[in-house]
């Protein structure tokens, strides 16, 4: 019952409270031990059975005999001139993913990865140059939060304020693990983080957005848009060919209708590609489908990319145009560029 198949123990973080409770009962223990185990896993984030100090030693031994429990470890750490910190996390199977911690004005944002590599091949993104290896488990995603949380306390003496799924990978290709991790992050029995402090950023997979809408999720949704022109977007992000803008618009309308949450759009401004007033006009026309805000991001040069950063003048003209239409626009300056930790730069160069 507790083994997946011959010789292979089940990862205890893939097991729900009902199954753990029936396991502890089968060991002759009281059912409340199941709740204690869940708390060790998802409230305290331990990745070692021996640290479950309020369990009887014999139950800890039974757990070791029937389940595996292992987590991410910090392998590398780099600190940028602007205090952004990038971590290389080693998974139990030796693969590396990256996470970033961005301090700003008394707040610390954690940028989380959802996959090892990414299959979507966006032309502006360094992660796309890595081999797409596998999805992270909910436990591995959760580990990033715990490790970045501890590192934030240590470095800045403060908790993480925001969590964004903007690291390596497309979160909606790993739907169950990402939403599973978020549910442990937000649950009162887990970390108790407000869903308003969590943002899932997607390249625009319409089926996944529709599923989020139907499930009425409470966290924020950001779309990595970068142009509101179908032809240009398909050249930049191949995923647009199977998820064209009209279909994306329909899924976003549904998301807003079901959740009432304002959509965020991420828009990397690239010189002579998507920085003209015509591009701004197309963007405004697309974004008006629901209440939204637009985050304009400085493009970071990525090795081998044909794109370049726009000029400050063009960026200002772009902003002025959108603001003249009463749109909410934020400019995101790049952080951690010198350590390849900025948006679109994660490519495991640290280790
Ligand atoms: S931008 Fe995001 S979806 Fe596109 S290749 Fe990079 S990690 Fe994948």
mmCIF file of C-alpha atoms and ligand atoms in Angstrom:
data_model
loop_
_atom_site.group_PDB
_atom_site.id
_atom_site.type_symbol
_atom_site.label_atom_id
_atom_site.label_comp_id
_atom_site.label_asym_id
_atom_site.label_seq_id
_atom_site.Cartn_x
_atom_site.Cartn_y
_atom_site.Cartn_z
ATOM 1 C CA UNK A 1 0.000 0.000 0.000
ATOM 2 C CA UNK A 2 2.805 2.434 0.831
ATOM 3 C CA UNK A 3 5.170 1.411 -1.957
ATOM 4 C CA UNK A 4 4.778 2.621 -5.543
ATOM 5 C CA UNK A 5 6.248 -0.494 -7.063
ATOM 6 C CA UNK A 6 8.654 -3.249 -6.065
ATOM 7 C CA UNK A 7 11.683 -1.906 -4.279
ATOM 8 C CA UNK A 8 10.747 1.758 -4.705
ATOM 9 C CA UNK A 9 9.620 3.691 -1.674
ATOM 10 C CA UNK A 10 7.067 6.428 -2.095
ATOM 11 C CA UNK A 11 8.022 10.066 -1.580
ATOM 12 C CA UNK A 12 6.170 11.018 1.601
ATOM 13 C CA UNK A 13 5.481 14.489 0.193
ATOM 14 C CA UNK A 14 3.366 12.866 -2.526
ATOM 15 C CA UNK A 15 1.094 11.382 0.136
ATOM 16 C CA UNK A 16 -1.989 13.099 1.543
ATOM 17 C CA UNK A 17 -3.091 13.329 5.165
ATOM 18 C CA UNK A 18 -5.611 10.494 4.812
ATOM 19 C CA UNK A 19 -2.961 8.069 3.586
ATOM 20 C CA UNK A 20 -0.446 9.148 6.227
ATOM 21 C CA UNK A 21 -3.068 8.774 8.944
ATOM 22 C CA UNK A 22 -3.945 5.263 7.839
ATOM 23 C CA UNK A 23 -0.217 4.476 7.784
ATOM 24 C CA UNK A 24 0.309 5.626 11.372
ATOM 25 C CA UNK A 25 -2.773 3.698 12.512
ATOM 26 C CA UNK A 26 -1.381 0.571 10.813
ATOM 27 C CA UNK A 27 1.768 1.110 12.887
ATOM 28 C CA UNK A 28 -0.325 1.037 16.067
ATOM 29 C CA UNK A 29 -0.076 4.819 16.606
ATOM 30 C CA UNK A 30 -2.790 7.351 17.361
ATOM 31 C CA UNK A 31 -4.271 9.127 14.304
ATOM 32 C CA UNK A 32 -3.073 12.582 15.479
ATOM 33 C CA UNK A 33 0.464 11.471 14.569
ATOM 34 C CA UNK A 34 -0.588 11.836 10.937
ATOM 35 C CA UNK A 35 -1.329 15.522 11.486
ATOM 36 C CA UNK A 36 1.990 15.956 13.281
ATOM 37 C CA UNK A 37 3.840 14.442 10.320
ATOM 38 C CA UNK A 38 2.013 16.765 7.897
ATOM 39 C CA UNK A 39 3.025 19.740 10.040
ATOM 40 C CA UNK A 40 6.661 18.697 9.989
ATOM 41 C CA UNK A 41 6.529 18.402 6.223
ATOM 42 C CA UNK A 42 4.485 21.441 5.221
ATOM 43 C CA UNK A 43 4.659 23.886 8.125
ATOM 44 C CA UNK A 44 8.244 23.367 9.254
ATOM 45 C CA UNK A 45 9.593 22.188 5.913
ATOM 46 C CA UNK A 46 11.831 19.466 7.328
ATOM 47 C CA UNK A 47 13.461 17.057 4.886
ATOM 48 C CA UNK A 48 14.785 14.591 7.458
ATOM 49 C CA UNK A 49 12.647 12.137 9.443
ATOM 50 C CA UNK A 50 15.017 12.433 12.402
ATOM 51 C CA UNK A 51 14.044 16.077 12.838
ATOM 52 C CA UNK A 52 10.418 15.099 13.560
ATOM 53 C CA UNK A 53 11.265 15.341 17.245
ATOM 54 C CA UNK A 54 7.778 14.936 18.739
ATOM 55 C CA UNK A 55 7.263 11.522 17.091
ATOM 56 C CA UNK A 56 8.201 8.314 18.891
ATOM 57 C CA UNK A 57 11.540 6.950 17.649
ATOM 58 C CA UNK A 58 9.893 3.719 16.444
ATOM 59 C CA UNK A 59 7.467 5.689 14.242
ATOM 60 C CA UNK A 60 10.354 7.677 12.736
ATOM 61 C CA UNK A 61 12.068 4.373 11.945
ATOM 62 C CA UNK A 62 8.870 2.998 10.324
ATOM 63 C CA UNK A 63 8.618 6.137 8.222
ATOM 64 C CA UNK A 64 12.186 5.651 6.996
ATOM 65 C CA UNK A 65 11.391 2.037 6.088
ATOM 66 C CA UNK A 66 8.297 2.937 4.081
ATOM 67 C CA UNK A 67 8.918 6.369 2.569
ATOM 68 C CA UNK A 68 11.610 8.578 1.149
ATOM 69 C CA UNK A 69 12.098 12.194 2.152
ATOM 70 C CA UNK A 70 14.743 14.342 0.553
ATOM 71 C CA UNK A 71 14.837 17.954 -0.452
ATOM 72 C CA UNK A 72 16.734 20.588 -2.360
ATOM 73 C CA UNK A 73 20.086 21.778 -1.076
ATOM 74 C CA UNK A 74 21.774 25.088 -1.792
ATOM 75 C CA UNK A 75 24.723 24.352 -4.043
ATOM 76 C CA UNK A 76 25.775 27.851 -5.083
ATOM 77 C CA UNK A 77 25.000 31.406 -4.086
ATOM 78 C CA UNK A 78 25.875 34.613 -5.915
ATOM 79 C CA UNK A 79 25.270 38.165 -4.742
ATOM 80 C CA UNK A 80 24.767 40.991 -7.185
ATOM 81 C CA UNK A 81 25.988 44.592 -6.787
ATOM 82 C CA UNK A 82 22.341 45.513 -6.185
ATOM 83 C CA UNK A 83 22.014 42.852 -3.427
ATOM 84 C CA UNK A 84 19.915 40.483 -5.543
ATOM 85 C CA UNK A 85 20.945 36.938 -4.658
ATOM 86 C CA UNK A 86 20.811 33.956 -6.955
ATOM 87 C CA UNK A 87 20.865 30.388 -5.630
ATOM 88 C CA UNK A 88 21.612 27.168 -7.459
ATOM 89 C CA UNK A 89 19.580 24.400 -5.807
ATOM 90 C CA UNK A 90 20.636 20.787 -6.175
ATOM 91 C CA UNK A 91 17.751 18.348 -6.538
ATOM 92 C CA UNK A 92 18.007 14.855 -4.998
ATOM 93 C CA UNK A 93 18.809 13.444 -8.480
ATOM 94 C CA UNK A 94 21.672 15.921 -8.948
ATOM 95 C CA UNK A 95 19.914 18.290 -11.366
ATOM 96 C CA UNK A 96 20.196 22.020 -10.674
ATOM 97 C CA UNK A 97 17.498 24.685 -10.662
ATOM 98 C CA UNK A 98 17.827 28.324 -9.785
ATOM 99 C CA UNK A 99 15.913 30.645 -7.506
ATOM 100 C CA UNK A 100 16.380 34.362 -6.960
ATOM 101 C CA UNK A 101 15.824 36.669 -4.019
ATOM 102 C CA UNK A 102 15.244 40.325 -4.801
ATOM 103 C CA UNK A 103 15.301 42.871 -1.956
ATOM 104 C CA UNK A 104 13.671 46.230 -2.567
ATOM 105 C CA UNK A 105 12.382 48.958 -0.274
ATOM 106 C CA UNK A 106 12.069 46.759 2.813
ATOM 107 C CA UNK A 107 10.477 43.912 0.864
ATOM 108 C CA UNK A 108 12.016 40.711 -0.417
ATOM 109 C CA UNK A 109 10.608 38.906 -3.450
ATOM 110 C CA UNK A 110 11.372 35.245 -4.122
ATOM 111 C CA UNK A 111 11.481 34.129 -7.754
ATOM 112 C CA UNK A 112 10.732 30.392 -7.948
ATOM 113 C CA UNK A 113 11.351 27.741 -10.606
ATOM 114 C CA UNK A 114 8.800 25.138 -11.636
ATOM 115 C CA UNK A 115 10.782 22.957 -14.066
ATOM 116 C CA UNK A 116 14.386 21.921 -14.687
ATOM 117 C CA UNK A 117 14.927 23.676 -18.019
ATOM 118 C CA UNK A 118 11.923 24.640 -20.145
ATOM 119 C CA UNK A 119 10.572 23.210 -23.416
ATOM 120 C CA UNK A 120 8.907 26.407 -24.657
ATOM 121 C CA UNK A 121 11.888 27.944 -26.399
ATOM 122 C CA UNK A 122 11.093 31.657 -26.110
ATOM 123 C CA UNK A 123 13.749 33.393 -28.148
ATOM 124 C CA UNK A 124 14.584 36.033 -25.526
ATOM 125 C CA UNK A 125 15.117 33.583 -22.668
ATOM 126 C CA UNK A 126 18.346 31.956 -21.482
ATOM 127 C CA UNK A 127 16.501 29.080 -19.790
ATOM 128 C CA UNK A 128 15.352 27.978 -23.236
ATOM 129 C CA UNK A 129 18.980 27.175 -24.107
ATOM 130 C CA UNK A 130 19.044 24.484 -21.412
ATOM 131 C CA UNK A 131 17.872 20.966 -22.035
ATOM 132 C CA UNK A 132 14.358 20.550 -20.732
ATOM 133 C CA UNK A 133 14.760 17.811 -18.102
ATOM 134 C CA UNK A 134 11.718 17.404 -15.915
ATOM 135 C CA UNK A 135 9.015 18.949 -13.786
ATOM 136 C CA UNK A 136 9.817 19.788 -10.189
ATOM 137 C CA UNK A 137 7.680 18.057 -7.574
ATOM 138 C CA UNK A 138 5.457 20.073 -5.231
ATOM 139 C CA UNK A 139 7.958 19.288 -2.477
ATOM 140 C CA UNK A 140 10.887 20.627 -4.529
ATOM 141 C CA UNK A 141 8.987 23.839 -5.272
ATOM 142 C CA UNK A 142 8.082 24.139 -1.601
ATOM 143 C CA UNK A 143 11.762 23.605 -0.644
ATOM 144 C CA UNK A 144 12.738 26.678 -2.651
ATOM 145 C CA UNK A 145 10.342 28.753 -0.550
ATOM 146 C CA UNK A 146 11.750 27.378 2.726
ATOM 147 C CA UNK A 147 15.387 27.836 1.647
ATOM 148 C CA UNK A 148 14.793 31.352 0.287
ATOM 149 C CA UNK A 149 12.826 32.207 3.427
ATOM 150 C CA UNK A 150 15.683 31.113 5.695
ATOM 151 C CA UNK A 151 18.191 32.952 3.508
ATOM 152 C CA UNK A 152 16.047 36.098 3.650
ATOM 153 C CA UNK A 153 15.910 35.986 7.450
ATOM 154 C CA UNK A 154 19.644 35.485 7.583
ATOM 155 C CA UNK A 155 20.580 38.208 5.090
ATOM 156 C CA UNK A 156 17.924 40.858 5.633
ATOM 157 C CA UNK A 157 16.312 39.879 8.944
ATOM 158 C CA UNK A 158 12.898 39.766 7.300
ATOM 159 C CA UNK A 159 10.375 37.343 5.848
ATOM 160 C CA UNK A 160 9.799 36.991 2.115
ATOM 161 C CA UNK A 161 7.070 39.420 1.094
ATOM 162 C CA UNK A 162 6.188 38.136 -2.379
ATOM 163 C CA UNK A 163 6.572 34.886 -4.288
ATOM 164 C CA UNK A 164 6.593 34.857 -8.069
ATOM 165 C CA UNK A 165 6.728 31.840 -10.376
ATOM 166 C CA UNK A 166 8.983 33.547 -12.889
ATOM 167 C CA UNK A 167 12.098 31.405 -12.597
ATOM 168 C CA UNK A 168 12.934 28.418 -14.771
ATOM 169 C CA UNK A 169 10.097 26.629 -16.503
ATOM 170 C CA UNK A 170 6.492 27.148 -17.536
ATOM 171 C CA UNK A 171 4.368 26.645 -14.376
ATOM 172 C CA UNK A 172 1.232 25.583 -16.282
ATOM 173 C CA UNK A 173 3.128 22.660 -17.841
ATOM 174 C CA UNK A 174 3.561 21.441 -14.280
ATOM 175 C CA UNK A 175 0.080 22.354 -13.125
ATOM 176 C CA UNK A 176 -0.490 19.833 -10.324
ATOM 177 C CA UNK A 177 2.871 20.305 -8.613
ATOM 178 C CA UNK A 178 2.737 24.096 -8.822
ATOM 179 C CA UNK A 179 -0.830 24.397 -7.528
ATOM 180 C CA UNK A 180 -0.079 21.670 -4.956
ATOM 181 C CA UNK A 181 2.933 23.637 -3.674
ATOM 182 C CA UNK A 182 0.869 26.847 -3.615
ATOM 183 C CA UNK A 183 -1.810 25.135 -1.597
ATOM 184 C CA UNK A 184 0.770 24.095 1.042
ATOM 185 C CA UNK A 185 2.236 27.615 0.938
ATOM 186 C CA UNK A 186 -1.133 29.260 1.555
ATOM 187 C CA UNK A 187 -2.814 26.734 3.863
ATOM 188 C CA UNK A 188 -3.129 27.584 7.555
ATOM 189 C CA UNK A 189 -1.753 24.073 8.122
ATOM 190 C CA UNK A 190 1.191 25.017 5.914
ATOM 191 C CA UNK A 191 3.054 28.321 5.682
ATOM 192 C CA UNK A 192 -0.041 30.549 5.845
ATOM 193 C CA UNK A 193 1.160 32.885 3.068
ATOM 194 C CA UNK A 194 -1.542 35.122 1.613
ATOM 195 C CA UNK A 195 -2.388 34.055 -1.982
ATOM 196 C CA UNK A 196 -2.320 37.771 -2.836
ATOM 197 C CA UNK A 197 1.433 37.573 -2.251
ATOM 198 C CA UNK A 198 1.863 34.855 -4.876
ATOM 199 C CA UNK A 199 1.970 35.366 -8.645
ATOM 200 C CA UNK A 200 2.018 32.629 -11.253
ATOM 201 C CA UNK A 201 3.499 33.853 -14.515
ATOM 202 C CA UNK A 202 2.736 31.948 -17.713
ATOM 203 C CA UNK A 203 3.693 32.220 -21.358
ATOM 204 C CA UNK A 204 -0.056 31.984 -22.016
ATOM 205 C CA UNK A 205 -1.201 28.358 -22.032
ATOM 206 C CA UNK A 206 -4.910 28.809 -22.501
ATOM 207 C CA UNK A 207 -5.992 25.370 -21.205
ATOM 208 C CA UNK A 208 -4.094 25.923 -17.974
ATOM 209 C CA UNK A 209 -5.517 29.436 -17.557
ATOM 210 C CA UNK A 210 -9.018 28.066 -18.116
ATOM 211 C CA UNK A 211 -8.395 25.425 -15.454
ATOM 212 C CA UNK A 212 -7.153 28.078 -13.002
ATOM 213 C CA UNK A 213 -10.315 30.059 -13.738
ATOM 214 C CA UNK A 214 -12.609 27.065 -13.179
ATOM 215 C CA UNK A 215 -10.809 26.295 -9.913
ATOM 216 C CA UNK A 216 -11.275 29.952 -8.876
ATOM 217 C CA UNK A 217 -7.721 30.273 -7.621
ATOM 218 C CA UNK A 218 -6.962 33.146 -5.277
ATOM 219 C CA UNK A 219 -3.398 33.913 -6.336
ATOM 220 C CA UNK A 220 -2.355 36.426 -9.001
ATOM 221 C CA UNK A 221 -1.847 35.657 -12.654
ATOM 222 C CA UNK A 222 0.761 37.311 -14.861
ATOM 223 C CA UNK A 223 1.013 36.807 -18.613
ATOM 224 C CA UNK A 224 4.425 36.938 -20.216
ATOM 225 C CA UNK A 225 3.008 38.813 -23.219
ATOM 226 C CA UNK A 226 5.801 40.911 -24.800
ATOM 227 C CA UNK A 227 3.782 41.837 -27.889
ATOM 228 C CA UNK A 228 0.093 41.906 -28.727
ATOM 229 C CA UNK A 229 0.716 41.115 -32.372
ATOM 230 C CA UNK A 230 0.077 37.459 -33.225
ATOM 231 C CA UNK A 231 2.719 37.186 -35.941
ATOM 232 C CA UNK A 232 5.427 38.823 -33.890
ATOM 233 C CA UNK A 233 4.494 36.852 -30.805
ATOM 234 C CA UNK A 234 4.717 33.550 -32.661
ATOM 235 C CA UNK A 235 8.206 34.493 -33.818
ATOM 236 C CA UNK A 236 9.217 35.355 -30.260
ATOM 237 C CA UNK A 237 7.341 32.634 -28.389
ATOM 238 C CA UNK A 238 6.552 29.477 -30.403
ATOM 239 C CA UNK A 239 3.866 28.584 -27.834
ATOM 240 C CA UNK A 240 1.769 31.385 -29.349
ATOM 241 C CA UNK A 241 1.182 29.282 -32.483
ATOM 242 C CA UNK A 242 -0.957 26.827 -30.532
ATOM 243 C CA UNK A 243 -2.259 29.454 -28.090
ATOM 244 C CA UNK A 244 -2.954 32.476 -30.332
ATOM 245 C CA UNK A 245 -3.928 35.833 -28.884
ATOM 246 C CA UNK A 246 -7.702 35.598 -29.530
ATOM 247 C CA UNK A 247 -7.816 32.306 -27.578
ATOM 248 C CA UNK A 248 -5.584 33.748 -24.885
ATOM 249 C CA UNK A 249 -7.959 36.715 -24.590
ATOM 250 C CA UNK A 250 -10.944 34.366 -24.119
ATOM 251 C CA UNK A 251 -9.195 32.420 -21.350
ATOM 252 C CA UNK A 252 -8.206 35.656 -19.601
ATOM 253 C CA UNK A 253 -11.741 37.002 -19.745
ATOM 254 C CA UNK A 254 -12.906 33.775 -18.105
ATOM 255 C CA UNK A 255 -10.152 34.022 -15.499
ATOM 256 C CA UNK A 256 -11.239 37.539 -14.564
ATOM 257 C CA UNK A 257 -14.910 36.592 -14.592
ATOM 258 C CA UNK A 258 -14.353 33.612 -12.264
ATOM 259 C CA UNK A 259 -11.761 35.086 -9.891
ATOM 260 C CA UNK A 260 -12.235 38.867 -10.030
ATOM 261 C CA UNK A 261 -8.436 39.185 -10.067
ATOM 262 C CA UNK A 262 -6.795 41.863 -12.203
ATOM 263 C CA UNK A 263 -4.403 40.368 -14.790
ATOM 264 C CA UNK A 264 -0.767 41.500 -14.939
ATOM 265 C CA UNK A 265 1.053 41.639 -18.245
ATOM 266 C CA UNK A 266 4.824 41.367 -18.466
ATOM 267 C CA UNK A 267 6.279 43.210 -21.428
ATOM 268 C CA UNK A 268 10.011 43.167 -22.169
ATOM 269 C CA UNK A 269 10.798 46.206 -24.288
ATOM 270 C CA UNK A 270 13.065 45.204 -27.159
ATOM 271 C CA UNK A 271 14.642 47.675 -29.523
ATOM 272 C CA UNK A 272 12.926 47.980 -32.915
ATOM 273 C CA UNK A 273 10.893 44.868 -32.197
ATOM 274 C CA UNK A 274 8.067 45.836 -29.865
ATOM 275 C CA UNK A 275 8.859 49.384 -28.680
ATOM 276 C CA UNK A 276 6.992 51.587 -31.187
ATOM 277 C CA UNK A 277 3.783 53.533 -30.582
ATOM 278 C CA UNK A 278 2.031 51.116 -32.892
ATOM 279 C CA UNK A 279 3.104 48.286 -30.570
ATOM 280 C CA UNK A 280 1.828 50.298 -27.597
ATOM 281 C CA UNK A 281 -1.517 50.787 -29.369
ATOM 282 C CA UNK A 282 -1.826 47.014 -30.040
ATOM 283 C CA UNK A 283 -0.927 46.294 -26.433
ATOM 284 C CA UNK A 284 -3.556 48.714 -25.120
ATOM 285 C CA UNK A 285 -6.210 47.210 -27.396
ATOM 286 C CA UNK A 286 -5.420 43.683 -26.176
ATOM 287 C CA UNK A 287 -5.198 44.577 -22.487
ATOM 288 C CA UNK A 288 -8.486 46.395 -22.290
ATOM 289 C CA UNK A 289 -10.361 43.047 -22.264
ATOM 290 C CA UNK A 290 -10.194 43.008 -18.431
ATOM 291 C CA UNK A 291 -8.909 45.283 -15.647
ATOM 292 C CA UNK A 292 -5.141 44.885 -15.673
ATOM 293 C CA UNK A 293 -1.762 46.351 -15.004
ATOM 294 C CA UNK A 294 1.205 46.369 -17.330
ATOM 295 C CA UNK A 295 4.754 45.782 -16.151
ATOM 296 C CA UNK A 296 7.250 47.114 -18.670
ATOM 297 C CA UNK A 297 10.587 45.406 -18.154
ATOM 298 C CA UNK A 298 14.016 46.431 -19.307
ATOM 299 C CA UNK A 299 15.334 43.756 -21.649
ATOM 300 C CA UNK A 300 18.475 41.978 -20.463
ATOM 301 C CA UNK A 301 20.874 41.003 -23.159
ATOM 302 C CA UNK A 302 21.083 37.205 -23.328
ATOM 303 C CA UNK A 303 23.944 35.378 -25.060
ATOM 304 C CA UNK A 304 23.020 34.440 -28.627
ATOM 305 C CA UNK A 305 19.796 36.498 -28.700
ATOM 306 C CA UNK A 306 19.051 38.808 -31.609
ATOM 307 C CA UNK A 307 17.174 41.239 -29.344
ATOM 308 C CA UNK A 308 18.486 44.359 -27.653
ATOM 309 C CA UNK A 309 17.398 46.801 -24.998
ATOM 310 C CA UNK A 310 15.270 49.766 -26.106
ATOM 311 C CA UNK A 311 16.326 53.384 -25.496
ATOM 312 C CA UNK A 312 15.155 55.377 -22.417
ATOM 313 C CA UNK A 313 13.367 57.818 -24.770
ATOM 314 C CA UNK A 314 11.374 55.089 -26.476
ATOM 315 C CA UNK A 315 10.518 53.521 -23.163
ATOM 316 C CA UNK A 316 9.218 56.848 -21.869
ATOM 317 C CA UNK A 317 7.145 57.444 -25.011
ATOM 318 C CA UNK A 318 5.666 53.949 -24.622
ATOM 319 C CA UNK A 319 4.752 54.627 -20.991
ATOM 320 C CA UNK A 320 3.313 58.070 -21.792
ATOM 321 C CA UNK A 321 1.092 56.608 -24.476
ATOM 322 C CA UNK A 322 -0.325 53.885 -22.209
ATOM 323 C CA UNK A 323 -0.818 56.318 -19.338
ATOM 324 C CA UNK A 324 -2.649 58.703 -21.651
ATOM 325 C CA UNK A 325 -5.212 55.865 -21.937
ATOM 326 C CA UNK A 326 -5.394 55.639 -18.116
ATOM 327 C CA UNK A 327 -3.686 52.257 -18.032
ATOM 328 C CA UNK A 328 -1.746 51.210 -14.933
ATOM 329 C CA UNK A 329 1.892 50.930 -15.962
ATOM 330 C CA UNK A 330 4.923 50.015 -13.856
ATOM 331 C CA UNK A 331 8.491 50.106 -15.046
ATOM 332 C CA UNK A 332 10.579 47.221 -13.759
ATOM 333 C CA UNK A 333 14.265 47.936 -13.749
ATOM 334 C CA UNK A 334 16.421 44.887 -14.165
ATOM 335 C CA UNK A 335 17.907 43.430 -11.017
ATOM 336 C CA UNK A 336 20.842 41.081 -10.643
ATOM 337 C CA UNK A 337 22.072 41.481 -14.232
ATOM 338 C CA UNK A 338 25.735 41.074 -13.266
ATOM 339 C CA UNK A 339 25.048 37.561 -11.900
ATOM 340 C CA UNK A 340 22.617 36.523 -14.679
ATOM 341 C CA UNK A 341 19.721 36.588 -12.219
ATOM 342 C CA UNK A 342 17.551 39.068 -14.086
ATOM 343 C CA UNK A 343 14.370 38.262 -15.943
ATOM 344 C CA UNK A 344 15.027 35.715 -18.717
ATOM 345 C CA UNK A 345 18.653 35.149 -17.684
ATOM 346 C CA UNK A 346 18.428 31.985 -15.588
ATOM 347 C CA UNK A 347 20.602 29.397 -17.251
ATOM 348 C CA UNK A 348 22.518 27.669 -14.451
ATOM 349 C CA UNK A 349 25.763 29.460 -15.226
ATOM 350 C CA UNK A 350 26.673 29.733 -11.551
ATOM 351 C CA UNK A 351 27.773 26.173 -11.048
HETATM 352 S S1 LIG B 1 10.424 32.673 -20.873
HETATM 353 FE FE1 LIG B 1 9.530 31.182 -19.464
HETATM 354 S S2 LIG B 1 8.258 29.900 -20.817
HETATM 355 FE FE2 LIG B 1 9.662 30.996 -22.182
HETATM 356 S S3 LIG B 1 11.443 29.588 -22.415
HETATM 357 FE FE3 LIG B 1 11.897 30.983 -20.680
HETATM 358 S S4 LIG B 1 11.273 29.852 -18.855
HETATM 359 FE FE4 LIG B 1 10.243 28.885 -20.634
#
